[in-house]
Amino acid sequence: MDPLVKLDNEKGELLHDPEKYRRLVGKLNYLTITRPDISFAVSVVSQFVSAPRTTHWQAVLHIVRYLKGAPGRGLIFHPDCLEVTGYSDADWAGCPADRRSTSGYCIFLGGNLVSWKSKKQSVVSRSSAEAEYRAMASVTGELQ
């Protein structure tokens, strides 16, 4: 998905076959189990399954083209180390519609990705520090 494109509910025409969009987004959502690199993009296009537009369809096709161009980026495990490392990040007021932030985290076990999440925060953060703190709290909760 192009990071410069901001999707909303108004740009583009409504799709004539929204079921096709929903099926493809569902398949992409399933792929996020082994392809965490598309988690954020899929979560964004998933927000528009009720009334998809042509701009949303183009974003979904962009994800598919990315997957086609990067087939070997799935999960690969190496059993030589058991060190746990966690990373978190958040954007601040990234959704223009409701000004909520998106949190994300990745947890590695011995360099192997074992858990990840990308989710819109349930409340509006008043600062970037608050958004980052909420992201850090979510990864800490996962580690406990």
Coordinates of C-alpha atoms in Angstrom, one line a residue:
M1 CA 0.0 0.0 0.0
D2 CA 1.4 3.4 -1.0
P3 CA 2.2 5.3 2.3
L4 CA 1.4 8.6 0.6
V5 CA -2.2 7.5 -0.1
K6 CA -4.7 8.2 2.7
L7 CA -7.8 6.1 2.3
D8 CA -11.2 7.4 3.3
N9 CA -14.9 6.7 2.8
E10 CA -15.5 9.4 0.2
K11 CA -12.9 9.2 -2.6
G12 CA -13.6 6.9 -5.5
E13 CA -16.8 5.2 -6.8
L14 CA -18.5 2.4 -4.9
L15 CA -17.5 -1.0 -6.2
H16 CA -20.1 -2.9 -8.2
D17 CA -19.1 -6.2 -6.7
P18 CA -18.1 -5.5 -3.0
E19 CA -18.1 -9.3 -2.3
K20 CA -15.0 -9.7 -4.4
Y21 CA -13.3 -7.0 -2.3
R22 CA -14.4 -8.7 0.9
R23 CA -13.1 -12.1 -0.2
L24 CA -9.7 -10.8 -1.2
V25 CA -9.3 -8.8 2.0
G26 CA -10.3 -12.0 4.0
K27 CA -7.6 -14.0 2.1
L28 CA -5.0 -11.3 2.8
N29 CA -6.0 -11.3 6.5
Y30 CA -5.4 -15.0 6.6
L31 CA -2.0 -14.5 5.0
T32 CA -1.0 -12.1 7.8
I33 CA -0.5 -15.2 10.0
T34 CA 2.8 -15.9 8.2
R35 CA 3.4 -12.5 6.6
P36 CA 3.5 -9.9 9.4
D37 CA 5.0 -7.4 6.9
I38 CA 1.5 -6.9 5.5
S39 CA -0.4 -6.7 8.8
F40 CA -0.7 -2.9 8.9
A41 CA -1.8 -2.5 5.3
V42 CA -4.4 -5.3 5.6
S43 CA -5.8 -3.7 8.8
V44 CA -6.2 -0.4 6.9
V45 CA -8.1 -1.9 3.9
S46 CA -10.2 -4.0 6.3
Q47 CA -11.8 -0.9 7.6
F48 CA -13.7 -0.4 4.3
V49 CA -15.3 -3.8 3.7
S50 CA -18.8 -2.5 4.4
A51 CA -18.7 0.0 1.5
P52 CA -15.5 -0.5 -0.6
R53 CA -14.6 2.0 -3.3
T54 CA -12.3 2.0 -6.2
T55 CA -9.5 3.6 -4.2
H56 CA -9.7 0.8 -1.7
W57 CA -9.6 -1.8 -4.4
Q58 CA -6.4 -0.2 -5.8
A59 CA -4.8 -0.4 -2.4
V60 CA -5.7 -4.1 -2.1
L61 CA -4.2 -4.8 -5.5
H62 CA -1.1 -2.9 -4.4
I63 CA -0.7 -5.4 -1.5
V64 CA -1.2 -8.3 -3.8
R65 CA 1.5 -7.0 -6.2
Y66 CA 3.9 -6.5 -3.2
L67 CA 3.3 -10.2 -2.1
K68 CA 4.0 -11.4 -5.7
G69 CA 7.2 -9.4 -5.7
A70 CA 8.4 -10.7 -2.3
P71 CA 7.5 -14.4 -2.1
G72 CA 10.3 -15.5 0.3
R73 CA 9.6 -13.2 3.2
G74 CA 7.6 -15.6 5.3
L75 CA 8.5 -16.8 8.8
I76 CA 11.8 -18.7 9.1
F77 CA 12.8 -20.3 12.5
H78 CA 16.4 -21.0 13.7
P79 CA 16.6 -22.9 17.0
D80 CA 20.0 -21.6 18.2
C81 CA 18.9 -18.9 20.7
L82 CA 16.1 -18.3 23.2
E83 CA 16.4 -14.6 23.9
V84 CA 13.1 -12.7 23.9
T85 CA 13.0 -9.2 22.3
G86 CA 10.0 -7.0 21.9
Y87 CA 9.5 -3.8 19.8
S88 CA 6.6 -1.5 19.7
D89 CA 5.6 1.6 17.8
A90 CA 2.6 3.9 17.2
D91 CA 1.6 6.6 14.9
W92 CA -0.1 9.6 16.5
A93 CA -3.6 10.5 15.3
G94 CA -2.9 8.5 12.1
C95 CA -6.6 8.0 11.2
P96 CA -7.9 11.3 9.8
A97 CA -11.5 10.3 10.4
D98 CA -11.4 9.8 14.2
R99 CA -7.8 10.9 15.1
R100 CA -7.1 7.6 16.8
S101 CA -3.6 6.2 16.7
T102 CA -2.5 2.8 15.6
S103 CA -0.2 0.6 17.8
G104 CA 1.9 -2.2 16.6
Y105 CA 4.4 -4.6 18.1
C106 CA 6.7 -7.5 17.3
I107 CA 8.1 -10.1 19.6
F108 CA 11.1 -12.2 18.7
L109 CA 12.3 -15.4 20.3
G110 CA 15.9 -16.1 19.3
G111 CA 15.6 -13.8 16.3
N112 CA 12.4 -15.6 15.2
L113 CA 9.2 -13.6 15.0
V114 CA 6.6 -15.3 17.2
S115 CA 4.0 -12.7 17.9
W116 CA 2.9 -9.4 16.4
K117 CA -0.1 -7.1 16.3
S118 CA -1.3 -3.9 14.6
K119 CA -4.4 -2.4 16.0
K120 CA -6.1 1.0 16.2
Q121 CA -6.1 2.3 19.8
S122 CA -9.4 2.4 21.5
V123 CA -9.0 6.0 22.7
V124 CA -7.7 9.2 21.2
S125 CA -4.1 9.9 22.5
R126 CA -3.4 13.5 23.4
S127 CA 0.3 13.3 22.5
S128 CA 2.7 11.1 20.6
A129 CA 4.2 10.1 23.9
E130 CA 0.8 8.8 25.1
A131 CA 0.3 6.9 21.8
E132 CA 3.8 5.3 22.2
Y133 CA 3.2 4.5 25.9
R134 CA 0.0 2.6 24.9
A135 CA 1.9 0.6 22.3
M136 CA 4.6 -0.2 24.8
A137 CA 1.9 -1.3 27.3
S138 CA 0.3 -3.7 24.8
V139 CA 3.7 -5.4 24.0
T140 CA 4.4 -5.7 27.8
G141 CA 1.0 -7.3 28.3
E142 CA 1.8 -9.8 25.6
L143 CA 5.1 -10.7 27.2
Q144 CA 3.6 -11.4 30.7

